[in-house]
Tab-separated table of C-alpha atoms and ligand atoms in Angstrom:
chain	number	residue	atom	x	y	z
Z	12	MET	CA	89.218	47.363	105.987
Z	13	MET	CA	86.578	50.239	105.477
Z	14	ASP	CA	89.406	52.834	105.117
Z	15	LEU	CA	90.901	50.411	102.441
Z	16	SER	CA	88.429	50.566	100.316
Z	17	ALA	CA	87.648	54.764	100.241
Z	18	THR	CA	91.841	54.569	99.273
Z	19	PHE	CA	90.922	52.831	96.726
Z	20	ILE	CA	88.718	55.299	95.274
Z	21	ILE	CA	90.543	57.963	95.736
Z	22	CYS	CA	93.556	56.161	94.103
Z	23	PHE	CA	91.433	55.745	91.488
Z	24	VAL	CA	91.382	59.485	90.982
Z	25	MET	CA	94.545	61.044	92.561
Z	26	SER	CA	97.254	58.266	90.982
Z	27	LEU	CA	100.178	59.830	92.574
Z	28	GLN	CA	99.188	60.216	95.871
Z	29	CYS	CA	96.940	57.488	96.151
Z	30	THR	CA	99.020	55.443	98.110
Z	31	PHE	CA	99.730	57.726	101.091
Z	32	LEU	CA	96.148	57.797	102.267
Z	33	GLY	CA	93.953	56.066	104.485
Z	34	ALA	CA	95.117	53.392	106.916
Z	35	LEU	CA	97.868	52.426	105.245
Z	36	PRO	CA	101.795	53.514	106.773
Z	37	CYS	CA	102.327	56.938	107.114
Z	38	PRO	CA	104.644	58.138	105.592
Z	39	PRO	CA	104.362	55.945	103.198
Z	40	VAL	CA	107.536	53.362	101.547
Z	41	SER	CA	107.956	56.010	98.978
Z	42	SER	CA	110.114	56.011	95.798
Z	43	PRO	CA	113.552	57.936	96.661
Z	44	ASN	CA	112.922	60.968	94.718
Z	45	THR	CA	109.115	61.794	97.065
Z	46	THR	CA	109.157	65.110	97.648
Z	47	GLU	CA	105.386	65.106	99.308
Z	48	PHE	CA	103.984	63.551	101.606
Z	49	ILE	CA	99.462	63.577	103.201
Z	50	CYS	CA	98.953	61.574	106.191
Z	51	SER	CA	95.275	62.205	107.175
Z	52	SER	CA	93.732	59.599	109.383
Z	53	PRO	CA	91.378	59.992	112.073
Z	54	SER	CA	92.953	56.891	113.777
Z	55	LEU	CA	96.054	58.332	114.137
Z	56	SER	CA	98.242	59.308	117.188
Z	57	ASP	CA	101.999	58.974	116.617
Z	58	PHE	CA	103.399	61.551	113.967
Z	59	PRO	CA	105.359	59.883	111.439
Z	60	THR	CA	108.503	59.926	111.580
Z	61	GLY	CA	110.936	58.664	108.289
Z	62	PHE	CA	110.647	61.612	105.950
Z	63	PRO	CA	113.399	61.804	103.598
Z	64	LYS	CA	115.787	64.255	102.923
Z	65	GLN	CA	114.106	66.498	100.123
Z	66	THR	CA	110.994	66.192	101.821
Z	67	GLN	CA	108.909	69.935	100.879
Z	68	ILE	CA	105.500	69.520	101.210
Z	69	ILE	CA	104.254	67.438	104.661
Z	70	SER	CA	100.472	67.366	105.664
Z	71	VAL	CA	99.075	65.550	108.267
Z	72	GLU	CA	96.070	66.506	108.848
Z	73	TYR	CA	92.483	65.225	110.404
Z	74	THR	CA	94.556	63.026	112.523
Z	75	ASN	CA	94.427	62.209	116.260
Z	76	ILE	CA	97.926	63.339	117.309
Z	77	SER	CA	98.139	65.215	120.249
Z	78	ILE	CA	101.633	66.073	120.568
Z	79	ILE	CA	104.697	66.001	118.073
Z	80	SER	CA	108.362	64.969	119.686
Z	81	VAL	CA	111.038	67.734	119.609
Z	82	ASP	CA	113.080	66.304	116.656
Z	83	ALA	CA	110.252	64.853	114.529
Z	84	LEU	CA	110.776	67.571	111.965
Z	85	ARG	CA	114.447	67.311	111.788
Z	86	ALA	CA	117.129	67.597	108.837
Z	87	LEU	CA	114.602	68.322	106.230
Z	88	PRO	CA	116.889	71.464	104.704
Z	89	HIS	CA	113.788	71.469	101.878
Z	90	LEU	CA	110.628	71.823	104.089
Z	91	GLN	CA	108.520	74.370	102.187
Z	92	GLU	CA	105.362	73.293	103.026
Z	93	LEU	CA	103.793	72.337	106.721
Z	94	HIS	CA	100.173	71.182	106.928
Z	95	LEU	CA	98.923	70.198	110.701
Z	96	ALA	CA	95.727	71.471	110.694
Z	97	ASN	CA	92.649	69.441	112.557
Z	98	ASN	CA	95.216	67.483	114.427
Z	99	LYS	CA	94.360	67.429	118.309
Z	100	LEU	CA	97.704	69.415	119.261
Z	101	LYS	CA	97.961	71.386	122.743
Z	102	THR	CA	101.269	72.165	122.669
Z	103	LEU	CA	104.467	72.053	120.695
Z	104	PRO	CA	107.556	72.437	121.794
Z	105	ASN	CA	109.668	74.850	121.430
Z	106	SER	CA	112.634	73.877	119.141
Z	107	LEU	CA	109.971	71.733	116.718
Z	108	PHE	CA	110.918	74.201	113.522
Z	109	ARG	CA	114.375	74.795	114.222
Z	110	ASP	CA	115.868	73.193	111.262
Z	111	LEU	CA	113.967	74.195	108.820
Z	112	PRO	CA	115.342	77.031	106.762
Z	113	GLU	CA	113.364	76.875	104.016
Z	114	LEU	CA	109.896	76.651	105.830
Z	115	THR	CA	107.185	79.009	104.024
Z	116	ALA	CA	103.787	78.323	104.643
Z	117	LEU	CA	102.858	76.830	108.522
Z	118	ASP	CA	99.680	75.957	108.847
Z	119	LEU	CA	98.482	75.254	112.556
Z	120	THR	CA	94.234	75.873	111.965
Z	121	GLY	CA	91.914	73.766	113.914
Z	122	ASN	CA	94.090	72.625	116.916
Z	123	LEU	CA	93.520	72.939	120.813
Z	124	LEU	CA	96.994	75.577	120.991
Z	125	LYS	CA	96.506	77.499	124.096
Z	126	ASP	CA	99.870	79.090	124.049
Z	127	LEU	CA	102.983	78.520	121.845
Z	128	PRO	CA	106.865	78.937	123.717
Z	129	PRO	CA	108.534	82.182	123.066
Z	130	GLY	CA	110.539	81.364	120.709
Z	131	ILE	CA	109.268	78.737	118.416
Z	132	PHE	CA	109.337	80.754	115.391
Z	133	ARG	CA	112.358	82.423	115.676
Z	134	ASN	CA	114.239	80.492	113.036
Z	135	ASN	CA	111.370	80.664	110.947
Z	136	SER	CA	113.094	84.016	108.825
Z	137	ALA	CA	111.515	82.447	105.415
Z	138	LEU	CA	107.596	82.329	106.302
Z	139	LYS	CA	104.998	84.099	103.516
Z	140	GLN	CA	101.875	81.996	105.720
Z	141	LEU	CA	101.202	81.430	109.249
Z	142	SER	CA	97.840	79.953	110.815
Z	143	LEU	CA	96.691	79.588	113.519
Z	144	LYS	CA	93.151	79.721	113.398
Z	145	GLY	CA	90.465	78.004	115.282
Z	146	ASN	CA	92.763	77.248	118.697
Z	147	GLN	CA	92.117	78.251	122.121
Z	148	LEU	CA	94.567	81.548	121.951
Z	149	THR	CA	94.294	83.302	125.010
Z	150	LEU	CA	97.220	85.589	124.000
Z	151	LEU	CA	99.854	86.947	121.509
Z	152	ARG	CA	103.520	87.089	122.501
Z	153	PRO	CA	105.182	89.652	120.461
Z	154	SER	CA	108.216	87.237	120.740
Z	155	TRP	CA	106.765	85.227	118.131
Z	156	PHE	CA	106.457	87.150	115.306
Z	157	GLN	CA	109.698	88.925	115.530
Z	158	ALA	CA	111.847	87.108	113.066
Z	159	LEU	CA	109.034	86.665	110.448
Z	160	ARG	CA	110.089	89.418	108.000
Z	161	ARG	CA	108.468	88.135	105.078
Z	162	LEU	CA	105.408	87.540	106.658
Z	163	LYS	CA	102.941	88.211	104.202
Z	164	ILE	CA	99.714	86.932	105.149
Z	165	LEU	CA	98.749	86.300	109.316
Z	166	ASP	CA	95.711	84.401	110.483
Z	167	LEU	CA	94.501	84.126	113.871
Z	168	SER	CA	90.760	84.523	113.602
Z	169	ASN	CA	88.550	82.143	115.731
Z	170	ASN	CA	90.834	82.540	119.206
Z	171	LYS	CA	89.843	83.810	122.635
Z	172	LEU	CA	92.562	86.852	122.313
Z	173	LYS	CA	91.408	89.229	124.607
Z	174	GLU	CA	93.705	91.836	123.160
Z	175	VAL	CA	97.257	92.839	121.193
Z	176	PRO	CA	99.820	93.813	123.095
Z	177	ASP	CA	101.318	96.797	121.514
Z	178	LEU	CA	104.066	97.079	119.318
Z	179	CYS	CA	103.306	92.711	119.283
Z	180	PHE	CA	103.688	92.750	114.828
Z	181	ASP	CA	106.439	95.620	113.952
Z	182	LYS	CA	108.381	93.325	112.505
Z	183	LEU	CA	106.259	92.412	109.718
Z	184	GLU	CA	107.049	94.361	107.108
Z	185	GLN	CA	105.805	92.486	104.561
Z	186	LEU	CA	102.504	91.657	106.367
Z	187	THR	CA	99.656	92.331	103.534
Z	188	ASP	CA	96.912	90.563	105.223
Z	189	LEU	CA	95.867	90.465	109.045
Z	190	ASP	CA	92.891	88.341	110.561
Z	191	LEU	CA	92.353	88.803	114.061
Z	192	SER	CA	88.040	87.850	113.368
Z	193	HIS	CA	86.311	85.808	115.772
Z	194	ASN	CA	88.329	86.920	118.715
Z	195	PHE	CA	87.363	89.134	122.556
Z	196	LEU	CA	88.881	92.099	121.617
Z	197	HIS	CA	87.552	95.254	123.745
Z	198	THR	CA	89.170	98.384	121.604
Z	199	LEU	CA	91.839	99.075	118.980
Z	200	SER	CA	94.636	101.467	119.622
Z	201	ALA	CA	97.674	102.614	117.542
Z	202	PRO	CA	100.166	101.049	118.917
Z	203	MET	CA	98.193	97.592	117.782
Z	204	PHE	CA	99.148	98.047	114.168
Z	205	GLN	CA	102.844	100.036	114.384
Z	206	GLY	CA	105.185	98.672	111.715
Z	207	LEU	CA	102.994	97.064	109.087
Z	208	PRO	CA	103.428	99.672	106.158
Z	209	ARG	CA	102.351	96.956	104.092
Z	210	LEU	CA	99.242	95.603	105.773
Z	211	THR	CA	95.757	95.781	102.924
Z	212	GLY	CA	93.009	93.684	104.545
Z	213	LEU	CA	92.341	94.060	108.185
Z	214	ASN	CA	89.794	91.542	109.238
Z	215	LEU	CA	88.079	92.289	112.898
Z	216	GLU	CA	84.391	91.084	112.230
Z	217	VAL	CA	83.172	89.636	115.079
Z	218	ASN	CA	85.069	90.441	118.529
Z	219	ARG	CA	83.969	92.668	121.219
Z	220	LEU	CA	84.645	95.981	120.141
Z	221	GLN	CA	83.625	99.033	121.924
Z	222	SER	CA	86.243	101.437	121.441
Z	223	ILE	CA	88.417	102.677	118.357
Z	224	ALA	CA	91.846	105.033	119.230
Z	225	ASP	CA	91.387	108.303	117.238
Z	226	GLU	CA	95.022	107.405	115.462
Z	227	THR	CA	94.724	103.732	115.462
Z	228	PHE	CA	95.007	103.468	111.362
Z	229	HIS	CA	97.695	106.123	111.130
Z	230	ASP	CA	100.329	103.482	110.395
Z	231	ILE	CA	99.042	101.357	107.862
Z	232	PRO	CA	97.672	103.583	104.401
Z	233	GLU	CA	97.991	101.149	102.111
Z	234	LEU	CA	94.473	99.446	103.741
Z	235	LYS	CA	91.941	98.855	101.229
Z	236	PHE	CA	89.734	96.347	103.039
Z	237	LEU	CA	88.305	96.781	106.591
Z	238	PHE	CA	85.961	94.575	108.436
Z	239	LEU	CA	84.586	95.810	111.724
Z	240	GLN	CA	80.829	94.315	111.802
Z	241	ASN	CA	79.742	92.417	113.939
Z	242	ASN	CA	81.119	94.647	116.913
Z	243	SER	CA	79.676	97.038	119.708
Z	244	LEU	CA	80.456	99.870	118.566
Z	245	ASP	CA	78.235	102.971	119.789
Z	246	LYS	CA	80.597	106.112	118.376
Z	247	LEU	CA	83.929	106.458	115.632
Z	248	PRO	CA	86.326	109.262	116.385
Z	249	ALA	CA	86.123	111.527	114.014
Z	250	LYS	CA	88.228	111.242	111.221
Z	251	VAL	CA	89.484	107.828	112.349
Z	252	PHE	CA	89.439	106.761	108.486
Z	253	GLU	CA	90.559	109.771	107.066
Z	254	PRO	CA	93.906	108.259	106.597
Z	255	LEU	CA	92.840	104.769	104.487
Z	256	LYS	CA	93.314	106.587	101.157
Z	257	PHE	CA	93.220	103.591	99.300
Z	258	LEU	CA	90.034	101.738	101.032
Z	259	GLU	CA	88.557	100.278	98.695
Z	260	MET	CA	86.057	98.242	101.344
Z	261	LEU	CA	84.551	99.583	104.370
Z	262	ASP	CA	82.204	97.738	106.639
Z	263	ILE	CA	81.181	98.340	109.754
Z	264	SER	CA	77.346	96.810	110.026
Z	265	HIS	CA	76.093	95.262	112.885
Z	266	ASN	CA	77.112	97.481	115.377
Z	267	ARG	CA	75.487	100.195	117.236
Z	268	LEU	CA	76.351	103.298	115.763
Z	269	SER	CA	73.163	105.197	115.659
Z	270	SER	CA	75.294	108.403	113.422
Z	271	LEU	CA	78.056	108.787	111.167
Z	272	ASP	CA	79.980	112.085	109.754
Z	273	PRO	CA	81.064	110.878	106.232
Z	274	PRO	CA	84.030	108.675	107.499
Z	275	PHE	CA	86.645	110.016	104.835
Z	276	SER	CA	86.937	111.385	101.628
Z	277	GLY	CA	89.778	111.680	98.637
Z	278	GLN	CA	89.860	108.350	98.100
Z	279	VAL	CA	91.738	106.749	94.705
Z	280	ALA	CA	89.182	104.028	94.138
Z	281	GLU	CA	85.368	104.117	94.386
Z	282	PRO	CA	85.280	102.765	97.969
Z	283	GLY	CA	82.308	100.568	99.197
Z	284	LEU	CA	80.389	101.082	102.468
Z	285	ASP	CA	78.446	98.455	104.343
Z	286	LEU	CA	76.161	100.932	107.450
Z	287	SER	CA	73.319	98.195	107.100
Z	288	GLY	CA	72.182	96.558	110.736
Z	289	ASN	CA	72.708	99.811	113.185
Z	290	PRO	CA	70.167	102.193	115.390
Z	291	TRP	CA	70.435	104.693	112.411
Z	292	VAL	CA	69.022	108.221	113.562
Z	293	CYS	CA	67.296	109.582	110.672
Z	294	ASP	CA	67.723	112.913	110.878
Z	295	CYS	CA	69.620	116.172	108.997
Z	296	ARG	CA	72.975	113.901	109.719
Z	297	MET	CA	72.210	110.723	108.196
Z	298	HIS	CA	70.963	113.279	105.024
Z	299	ALA	CA	74.385	114.498	104.776
Z	300	LEU	CA	75.918	111.119	104.784
Z	301	VAL	CA	73.659	109.611	102.404
Z	302	ASN	CA	74.180	113.180	99.920
Z	303	TRP	CA	78.079	112.440	99.885
Z	304	ALA	CA	78.077	108.611	99.639
Z	305	GLU	CA	75.576	109.800	96.466
Z	306	ASN	CA	77.510	112.568	95.194
Z	307	ASN	CA	81.256	110.739	95.843
Z	308	SER	CA	80.566	107.913	94.102
Z	309	VAL	CA	81.023	105.851	97.647
Z	310	SER	CA	78.259	102.458	96.783
Z	311	LEU	CA	76.534	101.382	99.610
Z	312	TYR	CA	75.797	97.408	100.569
Z	313	SER	CA	72.542	95.919	101.788
Z	314	LYS	CA	71.111	99.260	101.233
Z	315	LYS	CA	67.180	96.939	102.419
Z	316	GLU	CA	68.882	96.373	105.709
Z	317	MET	CA	69.984	100.216	106.872
Z	318	ILE	CA	67.019	101.404	108.456
Z	319	CYS	CA	65.935	103.957	110.777
Z	320	SER	CA	65.555	103.500	114.467
Z	321	SER	CA	64.507	107.575	114.858
Z	322	PRO	CA	62.954	109.734	115.172
Z	323	ARG	CA	59.783	107.156	116.087
Z	324	ASP	CA	57.535	107.744	112.363
Z	325	LEU	CA	60.476	106.985	110.304
Z	326	GLU	CA	61.210	103.594	112.535
Z	327	GLY	CA	61.387	100.965	109.631
Z	328	ARG	CA	62.030	102.978	107.345
Z	329	VAL	CA	65.010	102.196	104.130
Z	330	VAL	CA	66.978	104.947	105.322
Z	331	THR	CA	67.937	105.287	101.527
Z	332	SER	CA	63.877	105.304	100.816
Z	333	LEU	CA	63.439	108.605	101.965
Z	334	ASN	CA	63.502	111.970	99.979
Z	335	GLU	CA	64.932	115.129	100.772
Z	336	PHE	CA	62.019	116.057	103.160
Z	337	GLU	CA	61.481	113.230	105.349
Z	338	PHE	CA	64.702	113.339	106.792
Z	339	GLY	CA	63.920	115.133	110.658
Z	340	SER	CA	66.008	117.794	111.838
Z	341	CYS	CA	68.468	117.748	114.674
U	23	NAG	C1	115.247	60.436	90.825
U	23	NAG	O1	115.634	61.677	90.305
U	23	NAG	C2	116.985	61.304	89.762
U	23	NAG	C3	117.472	62.955	89.292
U	23	NAG	O2	116.660	63.723	89.071
U	23	NAG	C4	116.619	60.690	88.281
U	23	NAG	O3	118.200	60.743	87.761
U	23	NAG	C5	116.052	59.500	88.621
U	23	NAG	O4	115.728	58.614	87.802
U	23	NAG	C6	115.109	59.549	89.572
U	23	NAG	N1	114.497	58.128	90.048
U	23	NAG	C7	112.774	57.898	89.941
U	23	NAG	C8	113.455	56.491	90.794
U	23	NAG	O5	112.262	58.797	89.922
U	24	NAG	C1	92.342	59.659	120.247
U	24	NAG	O1	93.055	59.425	121.627
U	24	NAG	C2	92.335	59.074	122.653
U	24	NAG	C3	93.289	59.366	123.554
U	24	NAG	O2	94.726	60.056	123.579
U	24	NAG	C4	91.479	57.681	122.565
U	24	NAG	O3	90.563	57.907	123.863
U	24	NAG	C5	90.423	58.160	121.361
U	24	NAG	O4	90.232	56.541	121.340
U	24	NAG	C6	91.224	57.851	119.432
U	24	NAG	N1	90.351	58.128	118.938
U	24	NAG	C7	90.318	57.598	117.330
U	24	NAG	C8	89.085	58.222	117.100
U	24	NAG	O5	91.225	57.280	117.665
U	25	NAG	C1	118.318	78.876	114.861
U	25	NAG	O1	118.790	79.782	115.727
U	25	NAG	C2	119.940	79.691	116.206
U	25	NAG	C3	119.867	80.643	117.207
U	25	NAG	O2	117.891	81.405	117.968
U	25	NAG	C4	121.075	79.286	116.139
U	25	NAG	O3	122.267	79.285	116.885
U	25	NAG	C5	120.717	78.006	114.809
U	25	NAG	O4	122.095	78.153	113.871
U	25	NAG	C6	119.962	78.339	113.982
U	25	NAG	N1	119.376	77.317	113.108
U	25	NAG	C7	118.714	77.048	111.611
U	25	NAG	C8	118.949	76.019	111.221
U	25	NAG	O5	119.324	78.341	111.923
U	26	NAG	C1	76.308	88.943	112.416
U	26	NAG	O1	75.060	90.042	112.983
U	26	NAG	C2	73.566	89.863	112.279
U	26	NAG	C3	72.490	89.921	112.823
U	26	NAG	O2	72.917	89.870	114.401
U	26	NAG	C4	74.151	88.193	112.245
U	26	NAG	O3	73.211	87.745	111.616
U	26	NAG	C5	74.750	87.620	111.459
U	26	NAG	O4	75.081	86.090	111.775
U	26	NAG	C6	75.673	88.091	112.391
U	26	NAG	N1	77.274	87.995	111.600
U	26	NAG	C7	78.560	86.589	111.754
U	26	NAG	C8	79.175	86.775	110.980
U	26	NAG	O5	78.278	86.437	112.942
U	27	NAG	C1	75.827	116.725	97.223
U	27	NAG	O1	74.761	116.995	95.903
U	27	NAG	C2	73.837	118.113	96.306
U	27	NAG	C3	73.133	118.490	95.092
U	27	NAG	O2	72.960	117.305	94.172
U	27	NAG	C4	74.054	119.115	96.956
U	27	NAG	O3	72.805	119.674	96.933
U	27	NAG	C5	74.681	118.534	98.324
U	27	NAG	O4	75.089	120.083	99.431
U	27	NAG	C6	75.728	117.999	98.329
U	27	NAG	N1	76.105	117.150	99.912
U	27	NAG	C7	77.491	117.392	99.737
U	27	NAG	C8	77.326	116.780	101.198
U	27	NAG	O5	78.252	117.356	98.944
């Protein structure tokens, strides 16, 4: 009964979708033209059946469902969005998405997926958005991404990925946003990002990155936003960011960098740079870096947390508060 009264309140507010919420059967008895179904009930443990052929959007989220049978989504030729976030899914059958030619958005956020069958997305070339955020993935299979020529947004954050196989994403020619944050990646190399000519956002924050190879960013020249904060980087190859002429934001805060040469030049926009939370050596190189930022209209973010850790007499000082005579010599 508690669920029902909650349903009535929500009904009142959202009169159209009301009958699909709460403890009512799911999918509900629908009018012939219903195209959108929302099922959300913490005790639901069987995937709903009986979606009509014209269905365009299905949301089955926050349920107790752990398995979906292979024919659960058969004969839904017009399905465009499938939201399956925050269930208890542990595995998915290989052919689950095979007959969904118009599927453009698939959300599997917050399940318990450790792996997926190699051919799971082979027929989903219409997909534009795919989220596997917040699962238990320990590896990526390049075959998952081979058919996804129209994919724009790929979210793989909050998994347990230690590496990205070479050429894993090389068919994702329309991809603009890639989120690999909150994983266990320890190194970056060029073959990881090959074949992503449209990429504008790359999020790698909160990994275990210790090294970045020289040519890592050569094949993603359109990149505008690069997030590398909260890793373990103690040095960067000279000119590693140089190919990124459209860079608008580079965040390398909370790493272990002690010195840095001006990281790029000749940017189209006036970029922002976050260098806070690193153990900076405030010598002539740091002086040159601060001058460079000023002369090139590079905005420094979180300046108050951009602190010298040496030489000793400057320990704890805010880098940008030093006058030109205070920086140590090299
Ligand atoms: C369903 O759609 C058809 C065509 O758009 C329309 O003629 C019909 O009245 C609709 N039926 C209902 C119950 O809304
Ligand atoms: C979810 O399913 C498990 C068994 O798979 C059961 O033990 C648990 O009570 C269920 N939880 C709810 C909220 O129904
Ligand atoms: C799915 O792909 C297989 C080959 O992988 C193909 O035979 C089949 O026709 C495709 N199905 C649809 C609905 O596109
Ligand atoms: C990044 O590191 C800083 C300093 O250790 C910490 O305060 C912050 O919470 C971290 N951010 C994330 C998103 O983990
Ligand atoms: C920045 O400009 C100052 C004068 O404002 C100049 O002395 C310095 O050489 C310039 N530094 C760089 C790195 O261009």
